[in-house]
CSV table of C-alpha atoms in Angstrom, one decimal:
chain,number,residue,atom,x,y,z
A,1,MET,CA,-106.9,-43.7,78.8
A,2,SER,CA,-104.9,-42.0,81.8
A,3,LYS,CA,-101.9,-43.8,80.3
A,4,GLU,CA,-102.6,-42.7,76.8
A,5,GLU,CA,-102.6,-38.9,77.9
A,6,GLU,CA,-99.4,-39.4,79.8
A,7,GLU,CA,-97.9,-40.8,76.8
A,8,GLU,CA,-98.9,-37.7,74.7
A,9,GLU,CA,-97.6,-35.5,77.3
A,10,TYR,CA,-94.2,-37.1,77.5
A,11,THR,CA,-91.9,-36.3,74.7
A,12,SER,CA,-88.5,-37.7,74.5
A,13,ASP,CA,-85.9,-36.4,72.0
A,14,SER,CA,-83.0,-37.2,74.0
A,15,GLY,CA,-83.3,-41.0,73.9
A,16,SER,CA,-82.1,-41.1,77.6
A,17,GLU,CA,-81.9,-44.4,79.3
A,18,PHE,CA,-84.5,-43.1,81.8
A,19,SER,CA,-87.3,-43.0,79.3
A,20,GLU,CA,-90.3,-44.5,80.5
A,21,TYR,CA,-91.7,-45.9,77.5
A,22,TRP,CA,-89.9,-48.3,75.2
A,23,VAL,CA,-91.4,-46.8,71.9
A,24,ASP,CA,-90.5,-43.2,73.0
A,25,TRP,CA,-87.1,-44.5,73.6
A,26,PHE,CA,-86.9,-46.4,70.4
A,27,LEU,CA,-88.2,-43.4,68.4
A,28,GLY,CA,-85.9,-41.0,70.1
A,29,THR,CA,-82.8,-43.1,69.5
A,30,LYS,CA,-80.4,-41.4,66.8
A,31,GLY,CA,-80.9,-42.9,63.5
A,32,ASN,CA,-84.6,-44.0,64.0
A,33,GLU,CA,-85.9,-41.1,62.9
A,34,TYR,CA,-87.6,-42.6,59.8
A,35,PHE,CA,-89.9,-44.6,62.1
A,36,CYS,CA,-93.3,-43.5,63.2
A,37,GLU,CA,-95.3,-44.4,66.4
A,38,ILE,CA,-97.2,-47.5,66.0
A,39,ASP,CA,-100.7,-47.7,68.0
A,40,GLN,CA,-100.6,-50.0,70.9
A,41,GLU,CA,-103.8,-51.6,70.0
A,42,TYR,CA,-102.2,-52.6,66.5
A,43,ILE,CA,-99.1,-54.2,68.2
A,44,THR,CA,-101.1,-56.1,70.6
A,45,ASP,CA,-103.5,-57.3,67.9
A,46,LYS,CA,-102.2,-60.9,67.2
A,47,PHE,CA,-103.9,-60.8,63.8
A,48,ASN,CA,-101.4,-58.2,62.8
A,49,LEU,CA,-98.4,-60.4,63.8
A,50,THR,CA,-99.4,-63.3,61.6
A,51,GLY,CA,-96.6,-65.1,60.0
A,52,LEU,CA,-93.8,-63.0,61.9
A,53,SER,CA,-93.2,-65.8,64.0
A,54,SER,CA,-90.7,-67.3,61.2
A,55,GLU,CA,-88.6,-64.1,61.4
A,56,VAL,CA,-88.7,-63.3,65.0
A,57,GLU,CA,-88.4,-65.5,68.1
A,58,ARG,CA,-90.2,-64.8,71.4
A,59,ILE,CA,-92.8,-62.5,70.2
A,60,PRO,CA,-95.3,-62.4,73.1
A,61,GLN,CA,-92.3,-61.4,75.2
A,62,SER,CA,-91.0,-58.9,72.7
A,63,VAL,CA,-94.6,-57.4,72.4
A,64,ASP,CA,-94.5,-56.9,76.1
A,65,LEU,CA,-91.3,-55.2,76.1
A,66,ILE,CA,-92.5,-52.9,73.5
A,67,THR,CA,-95.7,-52.0,75.4
A,68,ASP,CA,-93.9,-51.8,78.6
A,69,ASN,CA,-95.7,-54.7,80.1
A,70,LEU,CA,-92.8,-56.8,80.7
A,71,LYS,CA,-91.5,-57.3,84.3
A,72,ILE,CA,-87.8,-56.6,83.7
A,73,GLU,CA,-86.9,-57.5,87.2
A,74,ASP,CA,-87.7,-61.3,86.3
A,75,ILE,CA,-85.4,-62.1,83.7
A,76,SER,CA,-81.8,-62.4,83.3
A,77,ASN,CA,-79.4,-59.8,81.6
A,78,ASP,CA,-78.7,-62.1,78.6
A,79,LEU,CA,-82.3,-62.7,78.0
A,80,ARG,CA,-83.4,-59.1,78.5
A,81,ASP,CA,-80.4,-58.1,75.7
A,82,HIS,CA,-82.0,-60.8,73.5
A,83,LEU,CA,-85.6,-59.5,73.8
A,84,GLU,CA,-84.2,-56.1,73.3
A,85,TYR,CA,-83.0,-57.2,70.0
A,86,ASN,CA,-85.9,-59.1,69.0
A,87,ALA,CA,-88.3,-56.2,70.1
A,88,ARG,CA,-86.4,-53.8,67.5
A,89,ILE,CA,-86.6,-56.2,64.7
A,90,LEU,CA,-90.3,-57.1,65.5
A,91,TYR,CA,-91.1,-53.3,65.8
A,92,GLY,CA,-89.6,-52.7,62.4
A,93,LEU,CA,-91.7,-55.5,60.8
A,94,VAL,CA,-94.8,-54.6,62.5
A,95,HIS,CA,-93.9,-51.1,61.3
A,96,GLN,CA,-93.8,-52.3,57.5
A,97,ARG,CA,-97.5,-53.4,58.0
A,98,TYR,CA,-98.7,-50.5,60.2
A,99,ILE,CA,-97.4,-47.8,57.7
A,100,ILE,CA,-99.9,-49.0,55.1
A,101,THR,CA,-103.0,-48.8,57.1
A,102,SER,CA,-105.0,-45.7,57.2
A,103,ARG,CA,-103.8,-44.5,60.5
A,104,GLY,CA,-100.1,-45.3,59.7
A,105,LEU,CA,-100.5,-43.4,56.3
A,106,VAL,CA,-101.7,-40.3,58.3
A,107,LYS,CA,-98.7,-40.5,60.6
A,108,MET,CA,-96.3,-41.2,57.6
A,109,GLN,CA,-97.5,-38.2,55.7
A,110,GLU,CA,-96.8,-36.0,58.5
A,111,LYS,CA,-93.3,-37.0,58.5
A,112,TYR,CA,-93.2,-36.6,54.8
A,113,LYS,CA,-94.4,-33.1,54.9
A,114,LYS,CA,-91.8,-32.3,57.4
A,115,ALA,CA,-89.2,-33.8,55.2
A,116,ASP,CA,-88.0,-36.2,57.9
A,117,PHE,CA,-86.8,-38.7,55.2
A,118,GLY,CA,-84.8,-36.0,53.6
A,119,TYR,CA,-84.8,-34.2,50.1
A,120,CYS,CA,-83.8,-35.7,46.7
A,121,SER,CA,-80.4,-34.4,45.7
A,122,ARG,CA,-81.1,-34.3,42.1
A,123,VAL,CA,-81.0,-30.8,41.0
A,124,PHE,CA,-84.3,-30.8,38.7
A,125,CYS,CA,-86.3,-32.3,41.6
A,126,GLN,CA,-85.9,-29.2,43.4
A,127,LEU,CA,-85.7,-30.5,46.9
A,128,GLN,CA,-88.6,-32.9,46.5
A,129,HIS,CA,-89.4,-34.7,49.7
A,130,LEU,CA,-88.5,-38.4,49.9
A,131,LEU,CA,-90.2,-41.7,50.9
A,132,PRO,CA,-88.7,-44.5,52.5
A,133,ILE,CA,-88.7,-47.9,50.7
A,134,GLY,CA,-87.2,-51.3,51.1
A,135,LEU,CA,-86.2,-53.4,48.0
A,136,SER,CA,-87.5,-56.6,49.7
A,137,ASP,CA,-90.2,-57.2,52.3
A,138,HIS,CA,-87.8,-59.7,54.1
A,139,LEU,CA,-85.2,-59.2,56.7
A,140,GLY,CA,-81.5,-58.8,55.9
A,141,VAL,CA,-81.8,-58.4,51.9
A,142,SER,CA,-81.0,-54.6,51.9
A,143,SER,CA,-81.0,-51.4,53.8
A,144,VAL,CA,-83.6,-48.7,53.5
A,145,LYS,CA,-83.6,-46.6,50.3
A,146,LEU,CA,-85.4,-43.5,49.7
A,147,TYR,CA,-87.9,-43.0,46.8
A,148,CYS,CA,-88.3,-39.6,45.0
A,149,PRO,CA,-91.9,-39.2,43.7
A,150,LYS,CA,-90.5,-36.6,41.2
A,151,CYS,CA,-88.0,-38.5,39.4
A,152,GLU,CA,-89.3,-41.9,40.3
A,153,ASP,CA,-86.0,-43.3,41.4
A,154,ILE,CA,-84.1,-44.4,44.4
A,155,TYR,CA,-81.5,-42.9,46.4
A,156,ASN,CA,-79.1,-44.1,49.2
A,157,PRO,CA,-79.9,-42.0,52.4
A,158,LYS,CA,-77.2,-39.3,53.0
A,159,SER,CA,-76.3,-40.4,56.5
A,160,SER,CA,-74.7,-43.6,57.4
A,161,ARG,CA,-77.0,-43.8,60.5
A,162,HIS,CA,-79.9,-44.4,58.2
A,163,SER,CA,-78.3,-46.8,55.8
A,164,VAL,CA,-78.0,-49.5,58.4
A,165,ILE,CA,-81.7,-49.6,59.0
A,166,ASP,CA,-83.2,-52.6,57.2
A,167,GLY,CA,-85.4,-51.9,54.2
A,168,ALA,CA,-88.0,-54.5,55.3
A,169,TYR,CA,-88.9,-52.2,58.1
A,170,PHE,CA,-90.5,-50.1,55.4
A,171,GLY,CA,-91.5,-52.4,52.8
A,172,THR,CA,-91.6,-52.4,49.1
A,173,SER,CA,-95.2,-51.2,48.7
A,174,PHE,CA,-95.3,-48.1,50.9
A,175,PRO,CA,-94.5,-45.6,48.5
A,176,GLY,CA,-97.1,-47.0,45.9
A,177,ILE,CA,-99.9,-47.2,48.5
A,178,PHE,CA,-99.1,-43.9,50.0
A,179,LEU,CA,-99.2,-41.9,46.7
A,180,GLN,CA,-102.3,-43.9,45.7
A,181,SER,CA,-103.7,-42.8,49.0
A,182,TYR,CA,-102.8,-39.0,48.8
A,183,PRO,CA,-103.1,-38.1,45.1
A,184,GLY,CA,-102.4,-34.6,46.4
A,185,SER,CA,-99.0,-35.7,47.1
A,186,VAL,CA,-98.0,-36.8,43.7
A,187,PRO,CA,-96.0,-34.2,42.3
A,188,ILE,CA,-95.7,-32.8,38.6
A,189,HIS,CA,-92.7,-34.0,37.3
A,190,PRO,CA,-89.9,-31.8,35.7
A,191,THR,CA,-88.7,-32.5,32.3
A,192,GLN,CA,-85.5,-30.5,32.3
A,193,ARG,CA,-82.4,-32.3,31.3
A,194,TYR,CA,-78.7,-31.7,31.8
A,195,ILE,CA,-76.6,-32.0,28.9
A,196,PRO,CA,-72.8,-31.8,29.5
A,197,LYS,CA,-71.3,-29.1,27.3
A,198,VAL,CA,-67.8,-28.1,26.0
A,199,PHE,CA,-67.4,-24.4,25.5
A,200,GLY,CA,-71.1,-24.1,25.0
A,201,PHE,CA,-71.6,-26.9,22.7
A,202,ASN,CA,-73.7,-30.1,23.9
A,203,LEU,CA,-71.8,-33.2,23.8
A,204,TYR,CA,-73.2,-35.3,21.0
A,205,GLU,CA,-73.9,-38.7,22.4
A,206,HIS,CA,-75.4,-37.1,25.4
A,207,GLY,CA,-77.5,-34.8,23.5
A,208,LYS,CA,-78.8,-37.7,21.2
A,209,ILE,CA,-79.5,-40.1,24.2
A,210,ALA,CA,-81.4,-37.1,25.7
A,211,ARG,CA,-83.3,-36.6,22.4
A,212,TRP,CA,-84.2,-40.4,22.2
A,213,GLN,CA,-85.3,-40.3,25.9
A,214,GLU,CA,-87.5,-37.1,25.1
A,215,LEU,CA,-89.0,-39.1,22.3
A,216,GLN,CA,-90.0,-41.8,24.7
A,217,ARG,CA,-91.3,-39.5,26.8
A,218,LEU,CA,-93.6,-37.9,24.0
A,219,LYS,CA,-94.5,-41.3,22.8
A,220,LEU,CA,-95.8,-42.0,26.5
A,221,VAL,CA,-97.8,-38.5,26.3
A,222,GLU,CA,-99.2,-39.8,23.2
A,223,ARG,CA,-100.3,-43.1,24.6
A,224,LEU,CA,-102.0,-41.6,27.5
A,225,ALA,CA,-103.5,-38.9,25.4
A,226,GLY,CA,-105.3,-41.7,23.5
A,227,ARG,CA,-106.8,-42.9,26.7
A,228,GLY,CA,-107.8,-39.4,27.6
A,229,ILE,CA,-105.2,-38.7,30.2
A,230,GLU,CA,-104.1,-35.1,30.4
A,231,LEU,CA,-100.6,-34.4,31.5
A,232,ARG,CA,-99.8,-30.9,31.2
A,233,ASN,CA,-99.0,-29.4,34.7
A,234,LYS,CA,-101.3,-32.1,36.3
A,235,PRO,CA,-100.1,-34.3,39.3
A,236,ASN,CA,-98.0,-37.1,37.9
A,237,GLY,CA,-98.0,-35.0,34.8
A,238,TYR,CA,-95.1,-33.0,33.4
A,239,ILE,CA,-94.4,-29.3,34.1
A,240,VAL,CA,-94.8,-27.3,31.0
A,241,ASN,CA,-93.2,-23.8,30.9
A,242,LYS,CA,-94.0,-21.4,28.3
A,243,ARG,CA,-90.9,-19.4,28.9
A,244,ASN,CA,-88.7,-22.6,28.5
A,245,ASN,CA,-87.0,-23.7,25.2
A,246,ASN,CA,-88.3,-25.4,22.2
A,247,GLU,CA,-88.6,-28.9,23.5
A,248,ASP,CA,-91.5,-27.7,25.7
A,249,ASP,CA,-93.1,-25.9,22.9
A,250,GLU,CA,-93.2,-29.3,21.3
A,251,ASP,CA,-94.8,-30.3,24.6
A,252,ASN,CA,-97.4,-27.7,24.3
A,253,GLU,CA,-98.4,-28.7,20.8
A,254,ASP,CA,-98.6,-32.3,21.9
A,255,ASP,CA,-101.0,-31.5,25.0
A,256,GLU,CA,-103.0,-29.4,22.7
A,257,ASN,CA,-103.7,-32.3,20.7
A,258,THR,CA,-104.6,-34.0,24.0
A,259,ASP,CA,-107.3,-31.4,24.6
A,260,VAL,CA,-108.8,-32.0,21.3
A,261,GLN,CA,-108.9,-35.5,21.8
A,262,ILE,CA,-110.7,-35.3,25.1
A,263,LYS,CA,-113.2,-33.0,23.4
A,264,ASP,CA,-113.6,-36.0,20.9
A,265,VAL,CA,-114.2,-38.4,23.6
B,1,MET,CA,-44.5,-26.2,41.7
B,2,SER,CA,-42.4,-23.5,43.5
B,3,ASP,CA,-43.4,-24.8,47.0
B,4,THR,CA,-41.5,-23.2,49.6
B,5,SER,CA,-40.8,-25.2,52.7
B,6,GLU,CA,-40.9,-22.1,55.1
B,7,TYR,CA,-44.3,-20.9,54.8
B,8,GLU,CA,-47.7,-21.9,53.1
B,9,THR,CA,-48.5,-20.3,50.1
B,10,TRP,CA,-51.8,-18.4,49.7
B,11,ILE,CA,-53.0,-21.0,47.3
B,12,SER,CA,-52.4,-24.1,49.4
B,13,ASN,CA,-53.6,-22.3,52.4
B,14,PHE,CA,-56.8,-21.4,50.5
B,15,CYS,CA,-57.2,-24.9,49.2
B,16,SER,CA,-56.9,-26.7,52.5
B,17,LEU,CA,-59.7,-24.7,54.3
B,18,TYR,CA,-62.8,-26.2,55.5
B,19,GLY,CA,-65.0,-26.9,52.6
B,20,HIS,CA,-62.5,-26.1,49.9
B,21,ASP,CA,-61.5,-29.7,49.2
B,22,TYR,CA,-63.0,-29.5,45.7
B,23,TYR,CA,-60.4,-27.0,44.6
B,24,VAL,CA,-57.1,-28.0,43.0
B,25,GLU,CA,-54.0,-25.8,43.5
B,26,VAL,CA,-53.5,-23.8,40.6
B,27,ALA,CA,-49.9,-23.9,39.3
B,28,PRO,CA,-48.3,-20.3,40.0
B,29,GLU,CA,-46.9,-20.4,36.4
B,30,PHE,CA,-50.5,-20.6,35.1
B,31,ILE,CA,-51.4,-17.5,36.9
B,32,GLU,CA,-48.4,-15.5,36.1
B,33,ASP,CA,-48.9,-15.8,32.4
B,34,GLU,CA,-51.1,-12.8,31.7
B,35,PHE,CA,-52.8,-14.4,28.7
B,36,ASN,CA,-54.6,-16.8,31.0
B,37,LEU,CA,-56.2,-14.0,32.8
B,38,THR,CA,-57.9,-12.4,29.6
B,39,GLY,CA,-60.7,-10.6,30.6
B,40,LEU,CA,-60.9,-11.2,34.2
B,41,SER,CA,-59.7,-7.6,35.1
B,42,SER,CA,-63.1,-6.4,34.3
B,43,ILE,CA,-64.9,-8.7,36.5
B,44,VAL,CA,-63.0,-8.9,39.6
B,45,PRO,CA,-62.7,-5.5,41.7
B,46,PHE,CA,-59.3,-4.8,43.2
B,47,TYR,CA,-57.8,-7.1,40.4
B,48,ARG,CA,-54.1,-6.0,40.8
B,49,GLU,CA,-54.2,-6.4,44.7
B,50,ALA,CA,-56.1,-9.7,44.7
B,51,LEU,CA,-53.4,-11.1,42.3
B,52,ASP,CA,-50.6,-10.0,44.4
B,53,LEU,CA,-52.4,-11.6,47.2
B,54,ILE,CA,-52.9,-14.9,45.4
B,55,LEU,CA,-49.2,-15.2,44.3
B,56,ASP,CA,-48.1,-13.9,47.7
B,57,PHE,CA,-46.3,-10.8,46.1
B,58,GLU,CA,-45.7,-7.8,48.2
B,59,PRO,CA,-48.3,-5.0,47.0
B,60,GLU,CA,-47.0,-2.3,45.1
B,61,ALA,CA,-48.9,0.4,46.4
B,62,ASN,CA,-49.8,0.6,50.1
B,63,VAL,CA,-53.1,-1.0,50.8
B,64,LYS,CA,-55.7,0.6,52.9
B,65,ILE,CA,-56.6,-1.6,56.0
B,66,SER,CA,-60.3,-1.1,55.6
B,67,ASP,CA,-60.0,-2.7,51.9
B,68,LEU,CA,-58.4,-5.9,52.9
B,69,PRO,CA,-61.5,-8.0,53.5
B,70,LEU,CA,-62.7,-6.5,50.0
B,71,ILE,CA,-59.3,-7.8,48.6
B,72,GLN,CA,-59.4,-11.1,50.4
B,73,HIS,CA,-62.9,-11.6,48.7
B,74,SER,CA,-61.7,-10.4,45.3
B,75,ALA,CA,-58.8,-13.1,45.6
B,76,GLU,CA,-61.3,-15.8,46.2
B,77,LEU,CA,-63.4,-14.7,43.2
B,78,LEU,CA,-60.2,-14.3,41.2
B,79,TYR,CA,-58.7,-17.7,42.2
B,80,GLY,CA,-62.1,-19.5,41.4
B,81,LEU,CA,-62.4,-18.0,38.1
B,82,ILE,CA,-58.5,-18.8,37.2
B,83,HIS,CA,-59.5,-22.3,38.6
B,84,SER,CA,-62.3,-22.9,36.2
B,85,ARG,CA,-59.8,-22.2,33.3
B,86,TYR,CA,-56.8,-24.1,34.9
B,87,ILE,CA,-58.8,-27.3,35.4
B,88,ILE,CA,-59.4,-27.7,31.5
B,89,THR,CA,-55.6,-27.6,30.9
B,90,LYS,CA,-53.8,-30.7,30.8
B,91,GLN,CA,-51.9,-30.1,34.0
B,92,GLY,CA,-55.4,-29.2,35.7
B,93,LEU,CA,-57.3,-32.2,34.2
B,94,ASN,CA,-54.6,-34.4,35.6
B,95,ALA,CA,-54.9,-32.8,39.1
B,96,MET,CA,-58.6,-33.1,39.0
B,97,SER,CA,-58.5,-36.7,37.7
B,98,GLU,CA,-56.2,-37.6,40.8
B,99,LYS,CA,-59.0,-36.0,43.1
B,100,TYR,CA,-61.7,-37.7,41.1
B,101,GLN,CA,-59.9,-41.2,41.5
B,102,LYS,CA,-60.2,-40.7,45.3
B,103,GLY,CA,-63.8,-39.9,44.9
B,104,GLN,CA,-63.0,-36.6,46.7
B,105,PHE,CA,-66.1,-35.1,45.0
B,106,GLY,CA,-68.5,-37.7,46.5
B,107,GLN,CA,-70.7,-40.5,45.0
B,108,CYS,CA,-73.7,-40.6,43.3
B,109,PRO,CA,-76.7,-40.8,45.6
B,110,ARG,CA,-78.8,-42.8,43.0
B,111,TYR,CA,-79.0,-46.4,44.2
B,112,TYR,CA,-78.5,-47.9,40.8
B,113,CYS,CA,-75.4,-45.9,40.1
B,114,ASN,CA,-73.3,-48.3,42.6
B,115,GLY,CA,-71.6,-45.2,44.1
B,116,CYS,CA,-70.2,-44.0,40.8
B,117,LYS,CA,-67.9,-41.0,41.6
B,118,LEU,CA,-69.2,-37.5,40.8
B,119,LEU,CA,-67.7,-34.6,39.0
B,120,PRO,CA,-67.9,-31.1,40.1
B,121,THR,CA,-69.5,-28.6,37.6
B,122,GLY,CA,-71.5,-25.4,37.2
B,123,ARG,CA,-74.5,-24.8,35.2
B,124,TYR,CA,-73.5,-21.1,34.4
B,125,ASP,CA,-69.8,-19.7,33.5
B,126,SER,CA,-70.5,-16.4,35.2
B,127,PRO,CA,-70.1,-16.2,38.9
B,128,GLY,CA,-73.0,-15.3,41.4
B,129,MET,CA,-75.5,-17.4,39.3
B,130,GLU,CA,-75.5,-20.8,41.1
B,131,THR,CA,-73.4,-22.7,43.5
B,132,VAL,CA,-71.5,-26.0,42.6
B,133,ARG,CA,-73.4,-29.0,41.1
B,134,LEU,CA,-72.1,-32.4,40.9
B,135,PHE,CA,-72.4,-34.6,37.7
B,136,CYS,CA,-72.6,-38.3,37.6
B,137,PRO,CA,-71.2,-39.9,34.4
B,138,ASN,CA,-73.3,-43.0,35.0
B,139,CYS,CA,-76.7,-41.6,34.9
B,140,PHE,CA,-75.5,-38.3,33.4
B,141,ASP,CA,-77.7,-36.4,35.9
B,142,LEU,CA,-77.0,-33.4,38.2
B,143,TYR,CA,-76.8,-33.6,41.9
B,144,LEU,CA,-76.4,-31.4,44.9
B,145,PRO,CA,-73.5,-31.8,47.0
B,146,ASN,CA,-74.5,-33.8,50.1
B,147,SER,CA,-73.0,-31.4,52.5
B,148,SER,CA,-73.9,-27.7,53.0
B,149,ARG,CA,-70.2,-26.9,53.4
B,150,TYR,CA,-70.0,-26.9,49.6
B,151,LEU,CA,-73.0,-24.5,49.2
B,152,ASN,CA,-70.8,-21.4,49.1
B,153,ILE,CA,-68.7,-22.5,46.4
B,154,ASP,CA,-69.7,-20.9,43.1
B,155,GLY,CA,-70.7,-23.2,40.1
B,156,ALA,CA,-68.4,-20.8,37.9
B,157,PHE,CA,-65.3,-21.7,39.8
B,158,PHE,CA,-65.7,-25.2,38.0
B,159,GLY,CA,-67.4,-23.9,34.7
B,160,THR,CA,-69.7,-25.7,32.4
B,161,THR,CA,-67.1,-27.1,30.3
B,162,PHE,CA,-64.9,-29.2,32.8
B,163,SER,CA,-67.2,-31.8,33.4
B,164,GLY,CA,-67.7,-32.6,29.6
B,165,PHE,CA,-64.2,-32.1,28.8
B,166,PHE,CA,-63.0,-34.5,31.5
B,167,LEU,CA,-65.6,-37.2,30.2
B,168,LYS,CA,-64.1,-36.9,26.8
B,169,MET,CA,-60.5,-37.0,28.1
B,170,PHE,CA,-60.9,-40.1,30.3
B,171,ASP,CA,-63.2,-41.7,28.2
B,172,LEU,CA,-66.2,-41.7,30.7
B,173,ASP,CA,-68.9,-40.8,28.2
B,174,LYS,CA,-70.7,-44.0,28.2
B,175,PRO,CA,-73.9,-43.7,30.2
B,176,ASN,CA,-74.5,-47.0,31.8
B,177,LEU,CA,-78.2,-47.6,32.9
B,178,LYS,CA,-78.7,-51.4,33.2
B,179,LYS,CA,-80.8,-51.5,35.9
B,180,GLN,CA,-84.0,-49.4,36.4
B,181,PHE,CA,-86.3,-48.9,39.6
B,182,GLU,CA,-90.1,-49.7,39.2
B,183,LEU,CA,-92.3,-49.0,41.9
B,184,LYS,CA,-94.5,-52.2,42.7
B,185,ILE,CA,-97.4,-52.5,45.3
B,186,PHE,CA,-97.3,-55.9,46.8
B,187,GLY,CA,-95.3,-57.1,44.0
B,188,PHE,CA,-97.4,-55.9,41.2
B,189,LYS,CA,-96.3,-53.2,38.6
B,190,VAL,CA,-98.3,-50.1,38.4
B,191,ASN,CA,-99.9,-49.5,35.0
B,192,GLU,CA,-99.0,-46.3,33.4
B,193,VAL,CA,-102.5,-45.4,33.1
B,194,SER,CA,-102.8,-45.3,36.9
B,195,ASN,CA,-102.6,-41.9,38.8
B,196,VAL,CA,-99.4,-43.1,40.5
B,197,GLY,CA,-98.2,-44.9,37.3
B,198,GLN,CA,-94.5,-44.6,36.1
B,199,ARG,CA,-94.1,-41.2,34.2
B,200,MET,CA,-90.3,-40.9,34.4
B,201,LYS,CA,-89.3,-44.1,32.9
B,202,TRP,CA,-87.8,-42.4,29.9
B,203,LEU,CA,-85.3,-40.3,32.3
B,204,ARG,CA,-83.5,-43.5,33.1
B,205,SER,CA,-83.8,-45.5,29.9
B,206,LEU,CA,-81.2,-46.3,27.1
B,207,PRO,CA,-82.1,-48.1,23.9
B,208,LYS,CA,-82.5,-51.8,24.6
B,209,THR,CA,-84.2,-53.8,21.9
B,210,GLU,CA,-83.3,-53.6,18.1
B,211,GLU,CA,-86.2,-51.4,17.2
B,212,GLU,CA,-85.3,-48.9,19.9
B,213,PHE,CA,-81.6,-48.8,18.3
B,214,LYS,CA,-83.1,-48.3,14.8
B,215,GLU,CA,-85.1,-45.4,16.4
B,216,TYR,CA,-82.0,-44.1,18.3
B,217,GLU,CA,-79.8,-44.2,15.1
B,218,GLN,CA,-82.5,-42.1,13.2
B,219,ILE,CA,-82.5,-39.4,15.8
B,220,ASP,CA,-80.6,-36.2,14.7
């Protein structure tokens, strides 16, 4: 207990070499802002490391290093560098598993609220906070990407510091599980579009595609309405604004139909 | 271009300032032609003085020192508005195309756009409404510049017309959305009925099947 209390008091932002705790040093290192702290109990539980031995060597020693139980004096420099490297990979892979547990989700939600993962660059997403995601659950396939829950697309991290982090450290399932666990975090989707204009006139092809896409959206609204799902200004629904243009008026009509259908049901 | 080797012109100095790398240098001949400035004198305060400053002319009347910062500011506004007109001329488009080829306006942050080069654009043609935005010809969406140093550039200095014009001129008006992201949980797709189901698929989709093409043709 006393050790845990100490750990809580100790805050390291500098990432200095003199950090006492490996995890604090790791989280304080520049570029590692996306990671959250994994509970010691989680990482020392062998069950949670099942199957990792094929991806990381020397797991027991790496765990000792992460939990500061390794006697550094006893090992050679080469081995220490090797372990250091392994420990980072191991931490990342355990991180992938940890962030979809309930305790991990809480920590990630805090980071999400603080926008530690950045904001969506898309103008109509209006600085929606992002979530980290990997394109594969295996090491070395791709770097971490950022998922925007508003436009449901993935983006590259702005900073090159973050674009070298392996996507496997976050995994492919994290955003889905996160949003399912926190339905309140599911945003309402904006339906606004940008159509390039020349002297105030919309470009024909772009306008046509936008209209076709709007049609697809309305079809989806209809399909879901048939199953009793209301989308107007609801989480994971669409923003419907009365003061907006005709397209949204169509929306209103559509959604009114939804109301009627729900009553029928 | 009447480049003088002895001193830097106001225009080239302005364009080389930190955070001004989106601007191209407007040819002085373009500014000297009164026709190209139609209507600007009513928008820009200290119009005459600002114009003299941009063209490095000696001011006709004595300028009060207290007015200098205002004139400098007006000159920037005037330059921006002239810039938005210049970049849709042939010369201006070529200058912008050079910058575009070099990727000086940045790359699309969307992963599946594969670093497609962006074009600066404004959503309004009158100054003071919104800062500059970037248009991706691949996903035809608007993005914020990735650095805050571009957040003091007015969108009107690029205008609403430029990006559309540029697409037409350089044949970039073919959106390409071959790949689309789909959220999965443990490898399984999420049904659209779910409360985290995909609801924005339409935003990044183009007609693919024959049926959809038919539907697309019928839209007008």
